[in-house]
Amino acid sequence: MRKMSIAEELAKRQKKISVAEFFEKNRHLLGFDSRPKALLSAIKEAVDNSLDACEEMASEIMKKMERLKKKGKDVSKFKEMLREVLPNIEVRVMKASDRWEIVENPGPEERIVGEVYLRYGKIVDVVGMKLVSKSKEQILNSSRKALQYEFEADGYRIYVKREPAKEIPFYSVFLSSVKEGEKTVTKRFSLRTHVSRYRIWVEDNGPGIVKEQIPPIFGSLLYGSKFHRLKQARGQQGIGISAAVLYGQLTTGKPARITSRTNEKEPAICMEVQIDTLTNKPEIVFEGVDEHFKQKHGTRVEIELEGTYSINVAKFLKRTSIVNPHAQITLITPDGKKHVFRRTSTKFPKEPKEIKPHPHGIEMGILVRMLKTTKSRTLLSFLTSEFSRVGANSAKHILEKAKLKPNMDPKSLTREQANALIKAMHEANLSRPPTDCLSPIGAEALKKSVYAELNPEFVVTTKREPNVYRGIPFQVEVGIAYGGNIKEGEARLLRFANKIPLMWDASACAITNA
């Protein structure tokens, strides 16, 4: 029997992996590389989806209104519907569980005396120590509340008290000394908190999601409706919310809970969904009806994950409201505080229109793929039907320069011919692509929003005319403000892209590098 070669042995180890399995081991590529960033990223993805859903519903309502207006029919009912879908988004961040360690002599020679496990603020398990008592909530510092626990370990009484003045709950340890013979001995202990679990809840008043679409939207990576459309969008990869589900699943082992209703006459569907990382397919863990869902139509997303809550969550939502003045966003923090970022406009932003790719922005690989999949039978019709700003005369000029016949079958082109075609396309004298694929905030709406959030003494906003880079349209809107709630001597740069606050890599922009 012939012995297998080394190459054949190595070949046995090769196997295909799914995209979900890849990101399971490389979650940092999705923005979940630290606990503070992970919690904020999950909230961001859910809020982005909520804003998009409300805007898409408004777009459909406005299209119906236009059709009825042309027929001379009454549209007052639809105007009321339009007001009802102005985004009302509620974000809740709830503490799910903690783990404490009581440590003797913190440092190289430390010893863990005991562990305490908490869930939703209540002790569920104690290891290595004895819970002696839990005092009632005590009123401290002008009606602020604090919980105090008393444990026994090695004869010592250890008291753990919450410091209520802290924005994020902080716990300090107090202990009593014990007598060993004639000596009074006091050991040094400290409390160390470990990874915290939070449950995020994001609810909107959008159109809701039909039952059949809930599992693939939340339980499959690279599934979405925006990837193939060329127009301004908050996100288009089809990874966002499903990546948050995957992160929650990895860190807690729990599925995401989705509640949605599409019609007030129908019950709200509730599903618990997780991702099969080996196949990148959704698994439905639970399916039922939620009788307590109050929205006439809308969606609620709940994900439990490991993270760290910080003030950046409130900052992100406040900045989101500045560039989305038609939205009202409510945040309820882990300690129960409520922050409302109110809308300053009742008008939806202009809907961006989908456009075709422009020849100046096309790349070789994309062109080859388009040539293989096109339904056009000739190169002339391929250029005029699948690209923007290419008329019959421009197409003939491009083909003449590439030395290709107009009636050639696009699928028959060789690599050399495709190279000649793309070179001619890039060099062609064509009009810029249409810029109605953009949806600017608007100078006046931006000014009102800045006034509402920062109450400045002075503010001015403006925008440039749309421009194009490598065939991709873009537009810059800017504002400057001082005074009011802005601290004196402080200069802050707030950056946004596609109506999303950029919270990380503050210097990674053209403004800093210019």
Short mmCIF file of C-alpha atoms in Angstrom, two decimals:
data_model
loop_
_atom_site.label_atom_id
_atom_site.label_comp_id
_atom_site.label_asym_id
_atom_site.label_seq_id
_atom_site.Cartn_x
_atom_site.Cartn_y
_atom_site.Cartn_z
CA MET A 1 0.00 0.00 0.00
CA ARG A 2 1.41 3.37 -1.04
CA LYS A 3 2.29 5.76 1.77
CA MET A 4 0.61 9.16 1.69
CA SER A 5 2.89 12.08 0.88
CA ILE A 6 3.29 15.03 3.27
CA ALA A 7 1.26 17.17 0.87
CA GLU A 8 -1.60 14.65 0.99
CA GLU A 9 -1.44 14.52 4.80
CA LEU A 10 -1.57 18.33 4.96
CA ALA A 11 -4.43 18.40 2.46
CA LYS A 12 -6.57 16.38 4.88
CA ARG A 13 -6.46 19.27 7.34
CA GLN A 14 -7.90 21.78 4.90
CA LYS A 15 -11.55 22.63 5.39
CA LYS A 16 -14.01 25.31 4.49
CA ILE A 17 -15.24 27.71 7.20
CA SER A 18 -18.32 29.89 7.24
CA VAL A 19 -18.20 33.68 7.49
CA ALA A 20 -19.82 33.43 10.95
CA GLU A 21 -17.14 30.99 12.12
CA PHE A 22 -14.44 33.39 10.85
CA PHE A 23 -15.86 36.39 12.74
CA GLU A 24 -16.41 34.21 15.81
CA LYS A 25 -12.61 34.07 16.12
CA ASN A 26 -11.96 37.58 14.76
CA ARG A 27 -14.60 39.69 16.45
CA HIS A 28 -12.19 42.65 16.68
CA LEU A 29 -12.72 43.13 12.93
CA LEU A 30 -16.38 43.92 13.67
CA GLY A 31 -15.66 46.59 16.29
CA PHE A 32 -16.04 44.36 19.35
CA ASP A 33 -12.40 44.47 20.46
CA SER A 34 -13.00 45.97 23.93
CA ARG A 35 -15.88 45.80 26.39
CA PRO A 36 -16.76 49.55 26.31
CA LYS A 37 -16.61 49.55 22.51
CA ALA A 38 -18.59 46.29 22.27
CA LEU A 39 -21.55 47.61 24.24
CA LEU A 40 -21.62 50.89 22.31
CA SER A 41 -21.24 49.10 18.95
CA ALA A 42 -24.23 46.86 19.69
CA ILE A 43 -26.38 49.89 20.60
CA LYS A 44 -25.18 51.76 17.50
CA GLU A 45 -26.15 48.92 15.14
CA ALA A 46 -29.63 48.62 16.64
CA VAL A 47 -30.23 52.39 16.60
CA ASP A 48 -29.02 52.64 12.98
CA ASN A 49 -31.50 49.91 12.00
CA SER A 50 -34.32 51.71 13.82
CA LEU A 51 -33.64 55.03 12.07
CA ASP A 52 -33.42 53.32 8.68
CA ALA A 53 -36.67 51.42 9.28
CA CYS A 54 -38.64 54.56 10.19
CA GLU A 55 -37.24 56.47 7.22
CA GLU A 56 -38.01 53.65 4.78
CA MET A 57 -41.57 53.45 6.08
CA ALA A 58 -41.96 57.23 5.66
CA SER A 59 -40.61 56.92 2.11
CA GLU A 60 -43.27 54.35 1.20
CA ILE A 61 -46.02 56.54 2.72
CA MET A 62 -44.82 59.59 0.74
CA LYS A 63 -44.83 57.58 -2.50
CA LYS A 64 -48.47 56.61 -1.88
CA MET A 65 -49.34 60.23 -1.12
CA GLU A 66 -47.81 61.36 -4.44
CA ARG A 67 -49.79 58.76 -6.39
CA LEU A 68 -53.05 59.79 -4.67
CA LYS A 69 -52.36 63.51 -5.18
CA LYS A 70 -52.01 62.93 -8.90
CA LYS A 71 -55.43 61.29 -8.87
CA GLY A 72 -56.87 64.23 -6.91
CA LYS A 73 -57.64 62.14 -3.80
CA ASP A 74 -57.53 63.11 -0.13
CA VAL A 75 -54.18 62.38 1.55
CA SER A 76 -54.90 63.67 5.10
CA LYS A 77 -54.89 60.10 6.46
CA PHE A 78 -51.37 59.57 5.14
CA LYS A 79 -50.14 62.86 6.62
CA GLU A 80 -51.19 61.56 10.03
CA MET A 81 -49.42 58.27 9.33
CA LEU A 82 -46.28 60.22 8.43
CA ARG A 83 -46.32 61.99 11.80
CA GLU A 84 -46.73 58.65 13.57
CA VAL A 85 -43.56 57.22 12.06
CA LEU A 86 -41.25 60.08 13.04
CA PRO A 87 -38.60 58.00 14.83
CA ASN A 88 -39.25 57.41 18.54
CA ILE A 89 -36.42 55.21 19.72
CA GLU A 90 -36.01 53.95 23.27
CA VAL A 91 -32.65 52.61 24.41
CA ARG A 92 -32.33 50.81 27.74
CA VAL A 93 -29.12 49.48 29.23
CA MET A 94 -29.71 47.13 32.17
CA LYS A 95 -27.12 45.49 34.38
CA ALA A 96 -27.51 41.73 34.01
CA SER A 97 -24.77 40.24 36.19
CA ASP A 98 -21.44 40.84 37.96
CA ARG A 99 -18.69 38.81 39.54
CA TRP A 100 -16.76 40.16 42.54
CA GLU A 101 -13.58 38.80 44.04
CA ILE A 102 -12.50 39.55 47.62
CA VAL A 103 -8.70 39.58 47.43
CA GLU A 104 -6.17 39.45 50.29
CA ASN A 105 -2.88 41.31 49.71
CA PRO A 106 -3.54 42.44 46.11
CA GLY A 107 -0.40 41.97 44.05
CA PRO A 108 2.09 39.19 43.32
CA GLU A 109 1.23 37.26 46.52
CA GLU A 110 -2.51 37.85 46.47
CA ARG A 111 -5.04 35.27 47.60
CA ILE A 112 -8.66 35.16 46.48
CA VAL A 113 -10.67 34.73 49.68
CA GLY A 114 -14.06 34.41 48.02
CA GLU A 115 -16.27 35.21 45.03
CA VAL A 116 -19.69 36.83 44.82
CA TYR A 117 -22.00 36.47 41.82
CA LEU A 118 -24.77 39.00 41.22
CA ARG A 119 -27.57 39.15 38.66
CA TYR A 120 -29.65 42.28 38.08
CA GLY A 121 -28.08 43.70 41.26
CA LYS A 122 -28.98 40.73 43.51
CA ILE A 123 -26.58 38.17 44.96
CA VAL A 124 -27.23 34.76 43.43
CA ASP A 125 -24.18 32.83 44.69
CA VAL A 126 -21.27 33.16 47.15
CA VAL A 127 -18.13 31.00 46.91
CA GLY A 128 -15.51 30.65 49.69
CA MET A 129 -17.33 32.99 52.08
CA LYS A 130 -20.54 33.17 54.03
CA LEU A 131 -23.15 35.86 53.48
CA VAL A 132 -23.93 37.01 57.01
CA SER A 133 -26.46 39.71 56.22
CA LYS A 134 -27.64 42.18 53.65
CA SER A 135 -28.74 45.47 55.08
CA LYS A 136 -31.74 47.32 53.75
CA GLU A 137 -31.20 50.18 51.35
CA GLN A 138 -29.81 53.07 53.34
CA ILE A 139 -30.49 56.69 52.49
CA LEU A 140 -27.19 58.48 51.96
CA ASN A 141 -26.11 61.85 50.58
CA SER A 142 -29.42 63.60 49.96
CA SER A 143 -31.72 60.65 49.24
CA ARG A 144 -29.15 58.62 47.31
CA LYS A 145 -29.34 54.89 48.09
CA ALA A 146 -26.63 52.38 48.89
CA LEU A 147 -26.65 48.62 49.46
CA GLN A 148 -24.37 47.11 52.09
CA TYR A 149 -23.43 43.44 52.36
CA GLU A 150 -21.67 41.64 55.22
CA PHE A 151 -19.58 38.50 54.63
CA GLU A 152 -17.55 36.24 56.88
CA ALA A 153 -14.21 34.78 55.73
CA ASP A 154 -11.42 33.36 57.90
CA GLY A 155 -13.06 34.90 60.95
CA TYR A 156 -13.09 38.38 59.43
CA ARG A 157 -16.21 40.42 58.82
CA ILE A 158 -16.07 42.09 55.42
CA TYR A 159 -18.49 44.86 54.50
CA VAL A 160 -19.15 45.80 50.89
CA LYS A 161 -20.83 49.14 50.32
CA ARG A 162 -21.97 50.74 47.10
CA GLU A 163 -20.83 54.31 46.59
CA PRO A 164 -23.96 55.93 45.07
CA ALA A 165 -22.30 59.17 44.00
CA LYS A 166 -20.49 57.40 41.20
CA GLU A 167 -22.06 57.47 37.75
CA ILE A 168 -21.11 53.82 37.24
CA PRO A 169 -21.74 51.82 40.46
CA PHE A 170 -18.50 51.51 42.42
CA TYR A 171 -18.09 49.27 45.44
CA SER A 172 -15.71 49.76 48.38
CA VAL A 173 -14.70 47.25 51.06
CA PHE A 174 -14.62 47.87 54.80
CA LEU A 175 -13.47 45.21 57.28
CA SER A 176 -13.16 44.75 61.01
CA SER A 177 -10.02 43.46 62.70
CA VAL A 178 -9.99 40.18 64.64
CA LYS A 179 -8.09 39.08 67.73
CA GLU A 180 -5.64 36.22 67.39
CA GLY A 181 -4.58 35.51 70.98
CA GLU A 182 -3.49 38.80 72.50
CA LYS A 183 -2.91 40.52 69.17
CA THR A 184 -5.38 42.41 67.05
CA VAL A 185 -4.78 41.52 63.42
CA THR A 186 -6.00 43.53 60.46
CA LYS A 187 -5.51 42.05 57.03
CA ARG A 188 -5.56 44.04 53.84
CA PHE A 189 -8.43 43.10 51.54
CA SER A 190 -9.77 44.67 48.39
CA LEU A 191 -12.72 44.06 46.14
CA ARG A 192 -12.12 43.43 42.46
CA THR A 193 -14.98 43.53 40.00
CA HIS A 194 -14.85 41.41 36.88
CA VAL A 195 -16.53 41.36 33.51
CA SER A 196 -20.05 42.75 33.72
CA ARG A 197 -23.00 41.61 31.70
CA TYR A 198 -25.54 44.06 30.36
CA ARG A 199 -28.82 43.64 28.59
CA ILE A 200 -29.42 46.22 25.89
CA TRP A 201 -32.95 46.96 24.69
CA VAL A 202 -33.67 49.10 21.62
CA GLU A 203 -37.29 49.68 20.59
CA ASP A 204 -38.66 51.69 17.67
CA ASN A 205 -41.94 52.62 15.99
CA GLY A 206 -40.89 51.55 12.49
CA PRO A 207 -42.78 49.24 10.14
CA GLY A 208 -41.82 46.07 12.02
CA ILE A 209 -40.37 42.94 10.46
CA VAL A 210 -42.41 40.12 8.93
CA LYS A 211 -42.09 36.85 10.82
CA GLU A 212 -40.20 35.01 8.06
CA GLN A 213 -37.49 37.69 7.89
CA ILE A 214 -36.65 37.89 11.61
CA PRO A 215 -34.37 34.79 11.71
CA PRO A 216 -32.15 35.64 8.69
CA ILE A 217 -31.86 39.36 9.56
CA PHE A 218 -30.61 38.67 13.10
CA GLY A 219 -29.20 35.17 12.73
CA SER A 220 -27.16 35.30 9.53
CA LEU A 221 -24.13 37.46 8.72
CA LEU A 222 -24.02 39.24 5.34
CA TYR A 223 -27.81 39.26 4.98
CA GLY A 224 -29.44 42.59 4.18
CA SER A 225 -31.15 44.83 1.68
CA LYS A 226 -28.59 47.64 1.26
CA PHE A 227 -25.44 45.97 -0.02
CA HIS A 228 -26.32 46.07 -3.73
CA ARG A 229 -27.82 49.56 -3.72
CA LEU A 230 -25.67 52.56 -4.61
CA LYS A 231 -27.05 55.36 -2.47
CA GLN A 232 -26.29 56.97 0.88
CA ALA A 233 -26.96 54.62 3.79
CA ARG A 234 -25.89 54.34 7.42
CA GLY A 235 -24.56 50.84 6.82
CA GLN A 236 -24.61 48.48 3.90
CA GLN A 237 -22.55 45.42 4.72
CA GLY A 238 -25.34 43.23 6.17
CA ILE A 239 -23.12 42.50 9.18
CA GLY A 240 -24.12 45.11 11.80
CA ILE A 241 -26.94 43.80 14.00
CA SER A 242 -26.16 40.13 13.36
CA ALA A 243 -22.57 40.82 14.54
CA ALA A 244 -24.00 42.18 17.81
CA VAL A 245 -26.09 39.01 18.14
CA LEU A 246 -22.96 36.91 17.51
CA TYR A 247 -20.95 38.85 20.13
CA GLY A 248 -23.71 38.43 22.72
CA GLN A 249 -23.91 34.73 21.92
CA LEU A 250 -20.12 34.31 22.25
CA THR A 251 -19.82 36.13 25.57
CA THR A 252 -22.98 34.97 27.36
CA GLY A 253 -24.19 31.91 25.43
CA LYS A 254 -27.62 33.50 25.16
CA PRO A 255 -29.72 34.17 22.03
CA ALA A 256 -31.06 37.59 21.06
CA ARG A 257 -34.73 38.28 21.71
CA ILE A 258 -36.63 40.03 18.91
CA THR A 259 -40.19 41.36 19.25
CA SER A 260 -41.95 42.86 16.24
CA ARG A 261 -45.39 43.87 15.02
CA THR A 262 -46.28 44.99 11.50
CA ASN A 263 -49.96 45.80 12.04
CA GLU A 264 -51.88 46.93 15.12
CA LYS A 265 -54.56 44.30 14.38
CA GLU A 266 -51.96 41.52 14.54
CA PRO A 267 -50.20 40.16 17.66
CA ALA A 268 -46.56 41.01 18.29
CA ILE A 269 -44.30 38.12 17.28
CA CYS A 270 -41.50 37.27 19.72
CA MET A 271 -38.48 35.14 18.76
CA GLU A 272 -35.22 34.17 20.39
CA VAL A 273 -32.60 33.74 17.66
CA GLN A 274 -28.98 32.65 17.62
CA ILE A 275 -26.41 31.97 14.88
CA ASP A 276 -25.14 28.52 13.90
CA THR A 277 -21.54 29.60 13.32
CA LEU A 278 -20.67 26.44 11.36
CA THR A 279 -23.29 27.15 8.69
CA ASN A 280 -23.98 30.91 9.16
CA LYS A 281 -27.67 30.05 9.43
CA PRO A 282 -30.18 31.21 12.07
CA GLU A 283 -31.47 28.95 14.82
CA ILE A 284 -34.84 29.74 16.41
CA VAL A 285 -34.60 28.94 20.11
CA PHE A 286 -38.08 30.21 21.03
CA GLU A 287 -41.10 31.51 19.16
CA GLY A 288 -44.24 33.01 20.64
CA VAL A 289 -46.40 36.10 21.10
CA ASP A 290 -45.65 39.13 23.31
CA GLU A 291 -48.92 40.53 24.66
CA HIS A 292 -47.16 43.43 26.41
CA PHE A 293 -45.61 45.03 23.30
CA LYS A 294 -47.24 48.48 23.15
CA GLN A 295 -46.23 49.75 19.70
CA LYS A 296 -48.84 49.63 16.91
CA HIS A 297 -45.96 48.68 14.66
CA GLY A 298 -42.27 48.47 15.37
CA THR A 299 -39.44 46.29 16.58
CA ARG A 300 -37.63 45.66 19.85
CA VAL A 301 -34.16 44.08 19.99
CA GLU A 302 -32.77 42.66 23.25
CA ILE A 303 -29.21 41.34 23.50
CA GLU A 304 -27.33 40.27 26.62
CA LEU A 305 -23.57 40.71 26.34
CA GLU A 306 -20.36 41.33 28.24
CA GLY A 307 -19.48 44.99 28.22
CA THR A 308 -18.68 48.11 30.17
CA TYR A 309 -21.15 50.97 30.37
CA SER A 310 -19.67 54.44 30.01
CA ILE A 311 -20.75 58.02 29.38
CA ASN A 312 -19.92 57.43 25.69
CA VAL A 313 -23.34 55.78 25.25
CA ALA A 314 -25.15 59.01 26.17
CA LYS A 315 -22.67 61.03 24.09
CA PHE A 316 -23.26 58.81 21.06
CA LEU A 317 -27.06 59.10 21.30
CA LYS A 318 -26.89 62.87 21.85
CA ARG A 319 -24.71 63.29 18.78
CA THR A 320 -26.96 60.96 16.80
CA SER A 321 -29.90 63.24 17.62
CA ILE A 322 -27.94 66.29 16.41
CA VAL A 323 -27.53 64.89 12.88
CA ASN A 324 -30.96 63.22 12.86
CA PRO A 325 -33.13 66.15 14.05
CA HIS A 326 -36.34 64.35 13.04
CA ALA A 327 -35.70 61.61 15.65
CA GLN A 328 -36.46 61.52 19.36
CA ILE A 329 -34.18 59.20 21.32
CA THR A 330 -34.68 58.19 24.95
CA LEU A 331 -31.94 56.57 27.02
CA ILE A 332 -32.50 54.77 30.33
CA THR A 333 -29.15 54.10 32.01
CA PRO A 334 -28.25 51.12 34.24
CA ASP A 335 -28.96 53.19 37.37
CA GLY A 336 -32.43 54.15 36.09
CA LYS A 337 -31.71 57.71 34.95
CA LYS A 338 -33.70 58.90 31.94
CA HIS A 339 -32.25 61.13 29.23
CA VAL A 340 -34.48 62.40 26.42
CA PHE A 341 -32.90 63.83 23.27
CA ARG A 342 -35.88 65.57 21.70
CA ARG A 343 -36.52 66.04 18.00
CA THR A 344 -36.16 69.55 16.63
CA SER A 345 -37.79 68.89 13.25
CA THR A 346 -40.95 67.15 12.08
CA LYS A 347 -39.69 66.79 8.53
CA PHE A 348 -38.02 63.66 7.25
CA PRO A 349 -34.73 64.18 5.39
CA LYS A 350 -34.76 63.99 1.61
CA GLU A 351 -34.85 60.38 0.49
CA PRO A 352 -31.66 59.41 -1.40
CA LYS A 353 -32.24 57.84 -4.81
CA GLU A 354 -30.48 54.74 -6.00
CA ILE A 355 -28.05 55.35 -8.88
CA LYS A 356 -26.03 53.17 -11.21
CA PRO A 357 -22.23 52.95 -10.92
CA HIS A 358 -20.21 55.62 -12.74
CA PRO A 359 -17.49 54.51 -15.20
CA HIS A 360 -14.85 56.63 -13.44
CA GLY A 361 -15.31 54.72 -10.18
CA ILE A 362 -15.43 51.17 -11.52
CA GLU A 363 -12.65 48.65 -10.79
CA MET A 364 -11.43 45.77 -12.91
CA GLY A 365 -12.81 42.96 -10.77
CA ILE A 366 -16.25 44.55 -10.61
CA LEU A 367 -16.29 45.15 -14.37
CA VAL A 368 -15.41 41.51 -15.07
CA ARG A 369 -18.20 40.35 -12.77
CA MET A 370 -20.70 42.72 -14.42
CA LEU A 371 -19.68 41.48 -17.88
CA LYS A 372 -20.33 37.88 -16.82
CA THR A 373 -23.72 38.52 -15.18
CA THR A 374 -25.23 41.19 -17.45
CA LYS A 375 -28.48 40.56 -19.30
CA SER A 376 -27.42 42.93 -22.08
CA ARG A 377 -26.63 41.23 -25.40
CA THR A 378 -24.27 43.87 -26.78
CA LEU A 379 -21.47 45.99 -25.37
CA LEU A 380 -23.30 49.14 -26.47
CA SER A 381 -26.44 48.29 -24.47
CA PHE A 382 -24.27 47.10 -21.55
CA LEU A 383 -22.62 50.51 -21.23
CA THR A 384 -25.81 52.56 -21.68
CA SER A 385 -28.04 50.47 -19.40
CA GLU A 386 -25.73 49.57 -16.50
CA PHE A 387 -23.77 52.80 -15.94
CA SER A 388 -24.81 56.34 -15.09
CA ARG A 389 -24.03 59.27 -17.42
CA VAL A 390 -23.29 57.01 -20.42
CA GLY A 391 -25.45 57.76 -23.45
CA ALA A 392 -25.22 56.13 -26.88
CA ASN A 393 -22.63 58.62 -28.22
CA SER A 394 -20.43 58.34 -25.11
CA ALA A 395 -20.65 54.53 -25.27
CA LYS A 396 -19.61 54.48 -28.94
CA HIS A 397 -16.66 56.76 -28.16
CA ILE A 398 -15.51 54.48 -25.30
CA LEU A 399 -15.78 51.36 -27.48
CA GLU A 400 -13.97 53.05 -30.36
CA LYS A 401 -11.10 54.00 -28.06
CA ALA A 402 -10.97 50.45 -26.65
CA LYS A 403 -11.06 49.05 -30.22
CA LEU A 404 -14.16 46.95 -29.48
CA LYS A 405 -17.23 46.46 -31.65
CA PRO A 406 -20.56 47.78 -30.28
CA ASN A 407 -22.43 44.55 -31.12
CA MET A 408 -20.00 42.24 -29.29
CA ASP A 409 -21.42 39.94 -26.61
CA PRO A 410 -20.20 41.28 -23.20
CA LYS A 411 -19.68 37.72 -21.94
CA SER A 412 -17.20 37.00 -24.75
CA LEU A 413 -14.60 39.61 -23.75
CA THR A 414 -11.07 38.41 -22.98
CA ARG A 415 -9.00 39.76 -20.08
CA GLU A 416 -7.03 42.00 -22.47
CA GLN A 417 -10.23 43.39 -24.01
CA ALA A 418 -11.69 44.07 -20.54
CA ASN A 419 -8.49 45.93 -19.64
CA ALA A 420 -8.79 48.07 -22.76
CA LEU A 421 -12.46 48.76 -21.96
CA ILE A 422 -11.88 49.88 -18.37
CA LYS A 423 -8.99 52.13 -19.43
CA ALA A 424 -11.23 53.81 -22.02
CA MET A 425 -14.02 54.16 -19.44
CA HIS A 426 -11.71 55.88 -16.95
CA GLU A 427 -10.38 58.28 -19.59
CA ALA A 428 -13.77 59.15 -21.11
CA ASN A 429 -15.00 62.72 -20.78
CA LEU A 430 -18.28 62.11 -18.94
CA SER A 431 -20.60 64.18 -16.77
CA ARG A 432 -20.33 63.67 -13.03
CA PRO A 433 -22.67 61.08 -11.51
CA PRO A 434 -26.03 62.35 -10.19
CA THR A 435 -25.88 63.57 -6.59
CA ASP A 436 -29.50 62.85 -5.67
CA CYS A 437 -28.22 59.61 -4.12
CA LEU A 438 -27.21 61.82 -1.16
CA SER A 439 -29.46 62.84 1.73
CA PRO A 440 -28.01 65.95 3.43
CA ILE A 441 -29.22 67.11 6.84
CA GLY A 442 -29.67 70.70 5.68
CA ALA A 443 -28.09 73.83 7.17
CA GLU A 444 -31.25 75.06 8.94
CA ALA A 445 -32.16 71.67 10.42
CA LEU A 446 -28.58 71.22 11.63
CA LYS A 447 -28.58 74.70 13.21
CA LYS A 448 -31.85 74.01 15.11
CA SER A 449 -30.48 70.73 16.35
CA VAL A 450 -27.22 72.27 17.61
CA TYR A 451 -29.21 74.98 19.41
CA ALA A 452 -31.45 72.39 21.08
CA GLU A 453 -28.60 70.22 22.34
CA LEU A 454 -25.86 72.75 23.16
CA ASN A 455 -27.78 76.02 23.68
CA PRO A 456 -24.87 78.06 22.26
CA GLU A 457 -24.61 81.84 22.14
CA PHE A 458 -23.62 81.64 18.49
CA VAL A 459 -23.95 78.98 15.82
CA VAL A 460 -23.56 78.98 12.06
CA THR A 461 -23.97 76.05 9.68
CA THR A 462 -23.32 75.67 5.98
CA LYS A 463 -22.71 73.06 3.32
CA ARG A 464 -20.68 72.65 0.16
CA GLU A 465 -22.10 71.69 -3.18
CA PRO A 466 -21.93 67.91 -3.82
CA ASN A 467 -18.66 66.65 -5.26
CA VAL A 468 -17.36 63.36 -6.65
CA TYR A 469 -14.36 61.21 -5.79
CA ARG A 470 -13.57 58.17 -7.96
CA GLY A 471 -17.12 58.16 -9.23
CA ILE A 472 -18.65 58.30 -5.74
CA PRO A 473 -20.70 61.43 -4.87
CA PHE A 474 -20.21 63.06 -1.47
CA GLN A 475 -21.16 66.26 0.29
CA VAL A 476 -19.71 68.10 3.29
CA GLU A 477 -21.88 69.86 5.89
CA VAL A 478 -20.27 71.83 8.73
CA GLY A 479 -21.24 73.91 11.74
CA ILE A 480 -19.42 75.92 14.38
CA ALA A 481 -20.76 77.01 17.77
CA TYR A 482 -19.56 78.58 21.02
CA GLY A 483 -20.95 79.66 24.39
CA GLY A 484 -23.98 78.30 26.21
CA ASN A 485 -23.48 74.74 27.42
CA ILE A 486 -20.06 74.55 25.73
CA LYS A 487 -17.36 74.97 28.37
CA GLU A 488 -15.14 78.03 28.00
CA GLY A 489 -11.67 77.24 26.70
CA GLU A 490 -12.79 73.85 25.43
CA ALA A 491 -12.58 72.96 21.74
CA ARG A 492 -14.42 69.85 20.62
CA LEU A 493 -14.51 68.38 17.15
CA LEU A 494 -17.61 66.29 16.44
CA ARG A 495 -17.28 64.15 13.34
CA PHE A 496 -20.07 62.37 11.49
CA ALA A 497 -20.33 60.19 8.39
CA ASN A 498 -23.64 59.22 6.80
CA LYS A 499 -25.44 60.74 9.83
CA ILE A 500 -23.53 58.50 12.25
CA PRO A 501 -21.26 59.92 15.00
CA LEU A 502 -17.64 58.78 14.68
CA MET A 503 -16.69 57.96 18.28
CA TRP A 504 -13.30 56.32 17.74
CA ASP A 505 -9.99 57.31 16.11
CA ALA A 506 -10.62 61.02 16.55
CA SER A 507 -7.58 62.04 14.48
CA ALA A 508 -8.25 59.69 11.56
CA CYS A 509 -9.86 62.27 9.30
CA ALA A 510 -9.05 64.79 6.59
CA ILE A 511 -9.64 67.74 8.96
CA THR A 512 -6.84 66.58 11.28
CA ASN A 513 -4.46 65.60 8.48
CA ALA A 514 -5.05 68.65 6.28
#
